[in-house]
Every structure is written in C-alpha cells, then in structure tokens.
C-alpha cells in the first residue's frame, strides 16, 4: 500500500488534471451519444477544461461545471469540482450551499418547464438522490483535509518531542558538568592548596636564599593555579548562554603579570598590531604561558626573552630561553601542551614551531597571518 502511495505521489499534478479532463469529456460524450447542439458542447468544453484550474480557483471551476450538468446527467466534472472545493476550504456553510446548488441543477431538466410537468414526487426523490451524490465528494474532501491537518499536527508534535529531547540532553550535560566541577574542586583544589601551604611553611623555615625563593615561587604558582581552577569550575558549572561570558579569559593585558609571576628572569619586547582579536590574544598568552612553563621545568636557572612582533603580513610571538644553569629534574610529560598550542595556531591559520637553538637553548615561535585578526 505504501508503494502504491509513493508511486501515486510521483505522478505530476498536470497529468492528473489532464486525465480528469479526458474522463469528463468522455462522460459527456457517452451521455450525449455523440450528438448535441453547439451550445451543449460549448458547456461541455467550458466545464471540462476548467478542471485544469481546479487547484487554483476551486469555486469558479465548480460554477463552470454547472451548465453542463443542466444539459446532461454527468458525474465526473461536478464531483471532481466539489471534491476539490471541499478539500481546499473550511467554509462549511458555503460547501452546504454548493452541494444543494449542484443537486438542484442536476434535478432540473432543460428546458426548465419540462421539470415540473411530471410527477412532483419523483422530482423530489431525484433531488434527494442527487443531493446524496453531491454530499459524498464534499464529505470525502473534508476527510482528506482533516487527514492533512492531523499529519501536520503529528509533525509539530514530533518537532516538540525533538525539542524536549534536546532540552533533556542539555539538562543532563549541565548536571554532568556540575558533577565534574565538584569533583575537580574537591580533589585538585585540595592538593594544590596543600602544596601552597607547605611551600609557605618552607619559605618561612628555609635558611638558604635560593630555597626560600623556590618556595616563594611554588606558593605563588599554587595560588595562581587555584585562581584558574576557580575560573574553570565556574565555566563547567555554567549551563551555557550568557553565564559563560562572565568567566574571564586572559588577554595581552595579563601578559606582564604572567611574566612577573613566572619565577623566571624574563624580558618582554616588541608589540602586536592594534585591534588584534581576543582569540589571537588568548593564543599568544597561552603560547607564552606554556613556553615559560617548559623553561621552568626543563631549563632551571635559564633566562627567557619574549618578543612580540608583526609585519605587513604576519604577527606572532617568539619565546627564547638560554641554557640552564642547574640540572633539571625528570618530570612526566606527554607534550600535550605543545600539541594544544599547535591546534590553537592552526585555528588562526598559522603554525607553531618549537626547536633547539645553536646556543643550547630553546625557541618557541607562533606565526599567524595578519588577516586572521
């Protein structure tokens, strides 16, 4: 059944209307037995060809079929016109009037004086019969219209359910993010706070100047880590929308503070072009942050230089460090930091390079096209 419906939907409307016109003409020809006056055939031509316009002007097409109904007992044209009108309008009083009009015209005999010469009872019976015949396509058209309404309502219900499922998924995601935020706060913040407390105690108790400076650096970095952790927890707890805009993101204005808190002897030179996007500023900041972190981990005692630069086509930042003055402690690393920086650079349309220098140091450079700003 579904296959037949699919095949029927593939038939173009003009082909359906053309077939109905042919059936209407054939119906009239059978009733006239190939005879009839030019006036009758003109009414047949008018009522039959009007079916081509039944989708655009259903009421006018119904009126055009009435003259041919007056001259002969035809069914295809008036029934098709009534069905199309009933399927395209919700004006039920008008449909009732059209059914009565169709039954009345079909009951009449041309010339009109012959209609009332015979038995009036038979005329009334014929009127009732033709009225029932006219009501059938009207009811069927209204049924098809109701079916279309139900199908449209089912589509709206499905869209509402899909929207409800999306809202439920967002609610579940927000709940999971809140749970993750709580776990991160309970586990990570406790450990980092313990590190900060221990570093503060070491700073007070240490007699060696270098040990005291190292303890101060550890305490400062732990405090900054707790601040960033709070920002991250706020972001995770936000369910989306405007609340996420309240979470501060680093920009070039925070670069001086980052260098001051790095615990590394660092010089900052150069500048970036005016009007650089916040995304690019955040990428430059994270590049400097990761580069200085690597200097602190892998090149203890080394000096660093952060150089901001730009030309007509590109802008970027170059972080170079000297050779370490103390041996480094082996720490676990999966190089995820540099991988993340390369992905940030690619989002700007640029690239990131990280390589050793001939002097035994290390250089990290971000280069991005100026058109990405």
PDB file of C-alpha atoms in Angstrom, residues 54-232:
ATOM      1  CA  UNK A  54      -9.383  23.423 -10.100  1.00  0.00           C
ATOM      2  CA  UNK A  55      -6.395  23.697  -7.712  1.00  0.00           C
ATOM      3  CA  UNK A  56      -6.131  27.487  -8.019  1.00  0.00           C
ATOM      4  CA  UNK A  57      -9.801  28.508  -8.433  1.00  0.00           C
ATOM      5  CA  UNK A  58     -11.923  25.664  -6.997  1.00  0.00           C
ATOM      6  CA  UNK A  59     -15.121  27.702  -6.520  1.00  0.00           C
ATOM      7  CA  UNK A  60     -15.030  29.199 -10.023  1.00  0.00           C
ATOM      8  CA  UNK A  61     -14.384  25.766 -11.563  1.00  0.00           C
ATOM      9  CA  UNK A  62     -17.385  24.338  -9.688  1.00  0.00           C
ATOM     10  CA  UNK A  63     -19.615  27.097 -11.090  1.00  0.00           C
ATOM     11  CA  UNK A  64     -18.276  26.421 -14.605  1.00  0.00           C
ATOM     12  CA  UNK A  65     -19.371  22.768 -14.361  1.00  0.00           C
ATOM     13  CA  UNK A  66     -22.996  23.632 -13.537  1.00  0.00           C
ATOM     14  CA  UNK A  67     -24.127  24.455 -17.125  1.00  0.00           C
ATOM     15  CA  UNK A  68     -23.089  21.032 -18.465  1.00  0.00           C
ATOM     16  CA  UNK A  69     -24.879  19.411 -15.508  1.00  0.00           C
ATOM     17  CA  UNK A  70     -28.050  21.220 -16.520  1.00  0.00           C
ATOM     18  CA  UNK A  71     -27.994  19.692 -20.018  1.00  0.00           C
ATOM     19  CA  UNK A  72     -26.968  16.100 -19.208  1.00  0.00           C
ATOM     20  CA  UNK A  73     -26.550  13.581 -16.418  1.00  0.00           C
ATOM     21  CA  UNK A  74     -22.750  13.793 -15.973  1.00  0.00           C
ATOM     22  CA  UNK A  75     -20.784  12.899 -12.849  1.00  0.00           C
ATOM     23  CA  UNK A  76     -17.010  13.298 -13.391  1.00  0.00           C
ATOM     24  CA  UNK A  77     -16.789  17.091 -13.713  1.00  0.00           C
ATOM     25  CA  UNK A  78     -19.190  18.161 -10.902  1.00  0.00           C
ATOM     26  CA  UNK A  79     -17.965  15.511  -8.433  1.00  0.00           C
ATOM     27  CA  UNK A  80     -14.309  16.438  -9.095  1.00  0.00           C
ATOM     28  CA  UNK A  81     -15.084  20.135  -8.681  1.00  0.00           C
ATOM     29  CA  UNK A  82     -16.984  19.572  -5.427  1.00  0.00           C
ATOM     30  CA  UNK A  83     -14.222  17.359  -4.008  1.00  0.00           C
ATOM     31  CA  UNK A  84     -11.513  19.917  -4.835  1.00  0.00           C
ATOM     32  CA  UNK A  85     -13.572  22.727  -3.282  1.00  0.00           C
ATOM     33  CA  UNK A  86     -14.230  20.701  -0.107  1.00  0.00           C
ATOM     34  CA  UNK A  87     -10.549  19.753   0.221  1.00  0.00           C
ATOM     35  CA  UNK A  88      -9.372  23.364  -0.085  1.00  0.00           C
ATOM     36  CA  UNK A  89     -11.785  25.348   2.105  1.00  0.00           C
ATOM     37  CA  UNK A  90     -13.109  25.265   5.675  1.00  0.00           C
ATOM     38  CA  UNK A  91     -16.239  27.277   4.925  1.00  0.00           C
ATOM     39  CA  UNK A  92     -18.846  24.606   5.636  1.00  0.00           C
ATOM     40  CA  UNK A  93     -21.927  26.789   5.006  1.00  0.00           C
ATOM     41  CA  UNK A  94     -20.568  27.509   1.531  1.00  0.00           C
ATOM     42  CA  UNK A  95     -19.956  23.806   0.945  1.00  0.00           C
ATOM     43  CA  UNK A  96     -23.525  23.003   2.008  1.00  0.00           C
ATOM     44  CA  UNK A  97     -24.836  25.650  -0.369  1.00  0.00           C
ATOM     45  CA  UNK A  98     -22.713  24.300  -3.241  1.00  0.00           C
ATOM     46  CA  UNK A  99     -23.997  20.758  -2.602  1.00  0.00           C
ATOM     47  CA  UNK A 100     -27.611  21.985  -2.645  1.00  0.00           C
ATOM     48  CA  UNK A 101     -26.931  24.004  -5.798  1.00  0.00           C
ATOM     49  CA  UNK A 102     -25.358  21.024  -7.547  1.00  0.00           C
ATOM     50  CA  UNK A 103     -28.273  18.773  -6.554  1.00  0.00           C
ATOM     51  CA  UNK A 104     -30.811  21.392  -7.673  1.00  0.00           C
ATOM     52  CA  UNK A 105     -29.184  21.927 -11.087  1.00  0.00           C
ATOM     53  CA  UNK A 106     -28.794  18.165 -11.618  1.00  0.00           C
ATOM     54  CA  UNK A 107     -32.512  17.685 -10.831  1.00  0.00           C
ATOM     55  CA  UNK A 108     -33.614  20.283 -13.364  1.00  0.00           C
ATOM     56  CA  UNK A 109     -34.299  19.292 -16.992  1.00  0.00           C
ATOM     57  CA  UNK A 110     -33.732  21.602 -19.912  1.00  0.00           C
ATOM     58  CA  UNK A 111     -35.993  23.308 -20.881  1.00  0.00           C
ATOM     59  CA  UNK A 112     -36.928  24.155 -17.313  1.00  0.00           C
ATOM     60  CA  UNK A 113     -40.703  23.932 -17.992  1.00  0.00           C
ATOM     61  CA  UNK A 114     -40.385  20.166 -18.525  1.00  0.00           C
ATOM     62  CA  UNK A 115     -39.102  19.697 -14.974  1.00  0.00           C
ATOM     63  CA  UNK A 116     -42.440  20.463 -13.325  1.00  0.00           C
ATOM     64  CA  UNK A 117     -44.794  18.812 -15.869  1.00  0.00           C
ATOM     65  CA  UNK A 118     -44.388  15.278 -14.493  1.00  0.00           C
ATOM     66  CA  UNK A 119     -44.738  13.694 -11.059  1.00  0.00           C
ATOM     67  CA  UNK A 120     -43.532  16.088  -8.321  1.00  0.00           C
ATOM     68  CA  UNK A 121     -42.802  13.145  -6.009  1.00  0.00           C
ATOM     69  CA  UNK A 122     -40.333  11.692  -8.493  1.00  0.00           C
ATOM     70  CA  UNK A 123     -38.692  15.102  -8.793  1.00  0.00           C
ATOM     71  CA  UNK A 124     -38.269  15.235  -5.025  1.00  0.00           C
ATOM     72  CA  UNK A 125     -36.833  11.697  -4.941  1.00  0.00           C
ATOM     73  CA  UNK A 126     -34.406  12.598  -7.701  1.00  0.00           C
ATOM     74  CA  UNK A 127     -33.373  15.733  -5.780  1.00  0.00           C
ATOM     75  CA  UNK A 128     -32.663  13.691  -2.647  1.00  0.00           C
ATOM     76  CA  UNK A 129     -30.655  11.175  -4.662  1.00  0.00           C
ATOM     77  CA  UNK A 130     -28.592  13.837  -6.411  1.00  0.00           C
ATOM     78  CA  UNK A 131     -28.096  15.650  -3.083  1.00  0.00           C
ATOM     79  CA  UNK A 132     -26.653  12.485  -1.565  1.00  0.00           C
ATOM     80  CA  UNK A 133     -24.419  12.152  -4.620  1.00  0.00           C
ATOM     81  CA  UNK A 134     -23.222  15.739  -4.140  1.00  0.00           C
ATOM     82  CA  UNK A 135     -22.665  15.364  -0.391  1.00  0.00           C
ATOM     83  CA  UNK A 136     -20.355  12.350  -0.885  1.00  0.00           C
ATOM     84  CA  UNK A 137     -17.441  14.239  -2.542  1.00  0.00           C
ATOM     85  CA  UNK A 138     -17.888  17.069  -0.030  1.00  0.00           C
ATOM     86  CA  UNK A 139     -17.523  14.692   2.901  1.00  0.00           C
ATOM     87  CA  UNK A 140     -14.585  12.945   1.253  1.00  0.00           C
ATOM     88  CA  UNK A 141     -12.838  16.266   0.607  1.00  0.00           C
ATOM     89  CA  UNK A 142     -13.333  17.302   4.225  1.00  0.00           C
ATOM     90  CA  UNK A 143     -11.933  13.935   5.329  1.00  0.00           C
ATOM     91  CA  UNK A 144      -8.802  14.432   3.235  1.00  0.00           C
ATOM     92  CA  UNK A 145      -8.404  17.938   4.640  1.00  0.00           C
ATOM     93  CA  UNK A 146      -8.704  16.579   8.199  1.00  0.00           C
ATOM     94  CA  UNK A 147      -6.111  13.919   7.381  1.00  0.00           C
ATOM     95  CA  UNK A 148      -3.684  16.614   6.209  1.00  0.00           C
ATOM     96  CA  UNK A 149      -4.336  18.562   9.406  1.00  0.00           C
ATOM     97  CA  UNK A 150      -3.626  15.504  11.533  1.00  0.00           C
ATOM     98  CA  UNK A 151      -0.416  14.798   9.588  1.00  0.00           C
ATOM     99  CA  UNK A 152       0.720  18.390  10.099  1.00  0.00           C
ATOM    100  CA  UNK A 153      -0.079  18.172  13.815  1.00  0.00           C
ATOM    101  CA  UNK A 154       1.899  14.932  14.063  1.00  0.00           C
ATOM    102  CA  UNK A 155       4.887  16.693  12.520  1.00  0.00           C
ATOM    103  CA  UNK A 156       4.525  19.523  15.040  1.00  0.00           C
ATOM    104  CA  UNK A 157       4.278  17.016  17.899  1.00  0.00           C
ATOM    105  CA  UNK A 158       7.417  15.244  16.676  1.00  0.00           C
ATOM    106  CA  UNK A 159       9.254  18.561  16.465  1.00  0.00           C
ATOM    107  CA  UNK A 160       8.124  19.379  20.007  1.00  0.00           C
ATOM    108  CA  UNK A 161       9.359  15.983  21.210  1.00  0.00           C
ATOM    109  CA  UNK A 162      12.692  16.525  19.478  1.00  0.00           C
ATOM    110  CA  UNK A 163      12.990  19.900  21.168  1.00  0.00           C
ATOM    111  CA  UNK A 164      12.136  18.288  24.501  1.00  0.00           C
ATOM    112  CA  UNK A 165      14.796  15.614  23.956  1.00  0.00           C
ATOM    113  CA  UNK A 166      17.349  18.327  23.177  1.00  0.00           C
ATOM    114  CA  UNK A 167      16.431  20.183  26.362  1.00  0.00           C
ATOM    115  CA  UNK A 168      16.727  16.954  28.343  1.00  0.00           C
ATOM    116  CA  UNK A 169      20.156  16.298  26.835  1.00  0.00           C
ATOM    117  CA  UNK A 170      21.253  19.825  27.785  1.00  0.00           C
ATOM    118  CA  UNK A 171      19.991  19.273  31.318  1.00  0.00           C
ATOM    119  CA  UNK A 172      21.918  16.007  31.612  1.00  0.00           C
ATOM    120  CA  UNK A 173      25.027  17.693  30.211  1.00  0.00           C
ATOM    121  CA  UNK A 174      24.717  20.548  32.686  1.00  0.00           C
ATOM    122  CA  UNK A 175      24.333  18.060  35.549  1.00  0.00           C
ATOM    123  CA  UNK A 176      27.408  16.123  34.428  1.00  0.00           C
ATOM    124  CA  UNK A 177      29.403  19.332  34.114  1.00  0.00           C
ATOM    125  CA  UNK A 178      28.374  20.361  37.624  1.00  0.00           C
ATOM    126  CA  UNK A 179      29.407  16.944  38.935  1.00  0.00           C
ATOM    127  CA  UNK A 180      32.753  17.241  37.164  1.00  0.00           C
ATOM    128  CA  UNK A 181      33.222  20.714  38.609  1.00  0.00           C
ATOM    129  CA  UNK A 182      32.543  19.438  42.123  1.00  0.00           C
ATOM    130  CA  UNK A 183      34.990  16.558  41.720  1.00  0.00           C
ATOM    131  CA  UNK A 184      37.658  18.843  40.298  1.00  0.00           C
ATOM    132  CA  UNK A 185      37.190  21.313  43.128  1.00  0.00           C
ATOM    133  CA  UNK A 186      37.234  18.626  45.840  1.00  0.00           C
ATOM    134  CA  UNK A 187      40.278  16.741  44.536  1.00  0.00           C
ATOM    135  CA  UNK A 188      42.523  19.185  42.684  1.00  0.00           C
ATOM    136  CA  UNK A 189      41.970  22.250  44.831  1.00  0.00           C
ATOM    137  CA  UNK A 190      42.695  20.270  47.996  1.00  0.00           C
ATOM    138  CA  UNK A 191      46.015  19.031  46.628  1.00  0.00           C
ATOM    139  CA  UNK A 192      47.070  22.418  45.254  1.00  0.00           C
ATOM    140  CA  UNK A 193      46.077  24.148  48.487  1.00  0.00           C
ATOM    141  CA  UNK A 194      48.210  21.657  50.415  1.00  0.00           C
ATOM    142  CA  UNK A 195      51.151  22.440  48.118  1.00  0.00           C
ATOM    143  CA  UNK A 196      50.661  26.169  48.714  1.00  0.00           C
ATOM    144  CA  UNK A 197      50.561  25.703  52.495  1.00  0.00           C
ATOM    145  CA  UNK A 198      53.656  23.517  52.504  1.00  0.00           C
ATOM    146  CA  UNK A 199      55.503  25.963  50.263  1.00  0.00           C
ATOM    147  CA  UNK A 200      54.579  28.830  52.586  1.00  0.00           C
ATOM    148  CA  UNK A 201      55.909  26.916  55.569  1.00  0.00           C
ATOM    149  CA  UNK A 202      59.106  26.100  53.665  1.00  0.00           C
ATOM    150  CA  UNK A 203      59.528  29.757  52.724  1.00  0.00           C
ATOM    151  CA  UNK A 204      59.404  30.770  56.384  1.00  0.00           C
ATOM    152  CA  UNK A 205      61.625  27.947  57.685  1.00  0.00           C
ATOM    153  CA  UNK A 206      64.235  27.834  54.922  1.00  0.00           C
ATOM    154  CA  UNK A 207      67.562  29.486  55.685  1.00  0.00           C
ATOM    155  CA  UNK A 208      69.048  29.188  52.213  1.00  0.00           C
ATOM    156  CA  UNK A 209      68.120  32.148  50.000  1.00  0.00           C
ATOM    157  CA  UNK A 210      67.634  30.006  46.868  1.00  0.00           C
ATOM    158  CA  UNK A 211      65.413  27.539  48.735  1.00  0.00           C
ATOM    159  CA  UNK A 212      63.345  30.383  50.119  1.00  0.00           C
ATOM    160  CA  UNK A 213      62.955  31.890  46.629  1.00  0.00           C
ATOM    161  CA  UNK A 214      61.960  28.498  45.221  1.00  0.00           C
ATOM    162  CA  UNK A 215      59.375  28.061  47.978  1.00  0.00           C
ATOM    163  CA  UNK A 216      58.001  31.527  47.255  1.00  0.00           C
ATOM    164  CA  UNK A 217      57.706  30.671  43.555  1.00  0.00           C
ATOM    165  CA  UNK A 218      55.919  27.393  44.332  1.00  0.00           C
ATOM    166  CA  UNK A 219      53.496  29.168  46.639  1.00  0.00           C
ATOM    167  CA  UNK A 220      52.810  31.881  44.038  1.00  0.00           C
ATOM    168  CA  UNK A 221      52.223  29.343  41.267  1.00  0.00           C
ATOM    169  CA  UNK A 222      49.932  27.301  43.510  1.00  0.00           C
ATOM    170  CA  UNK A 223      47.868  30.390  44.275  1.00  0.00           C
ATOM    171  CA  UNK A 224      47.583  31.234  40.563  1.00  0.00           C
ATOM    172  CA  UNK A 225      46.605  27.640  39.833  1.00  0.00           C
ATOM    173  CA  UNK A 226      43.812  27.852  42.395  1.00  0.00           C
ATOM    174  CA  UNK A 227      42.548  31.066  40.751  1.00  0.00           C
ATOM    175  CA  UNK A 228      42.492  29.450  37.317  1.00  0.00           C
ATOM    176  CA  UNK A 229      40.844  26.387  38.810  1.00  0.00           C
ATOM    177  CA  UNK A 230      38.040  28.541  40.212  1.00  0.00           C
ATOM    178  CA  UNK A 231      37.527  30.104  36.779  1.00  0.00           C
ATOM    179  CA  UNK A 232      37.420  26.643  35.206  1.00  0.00           C
TER     180      UNK A 232
END
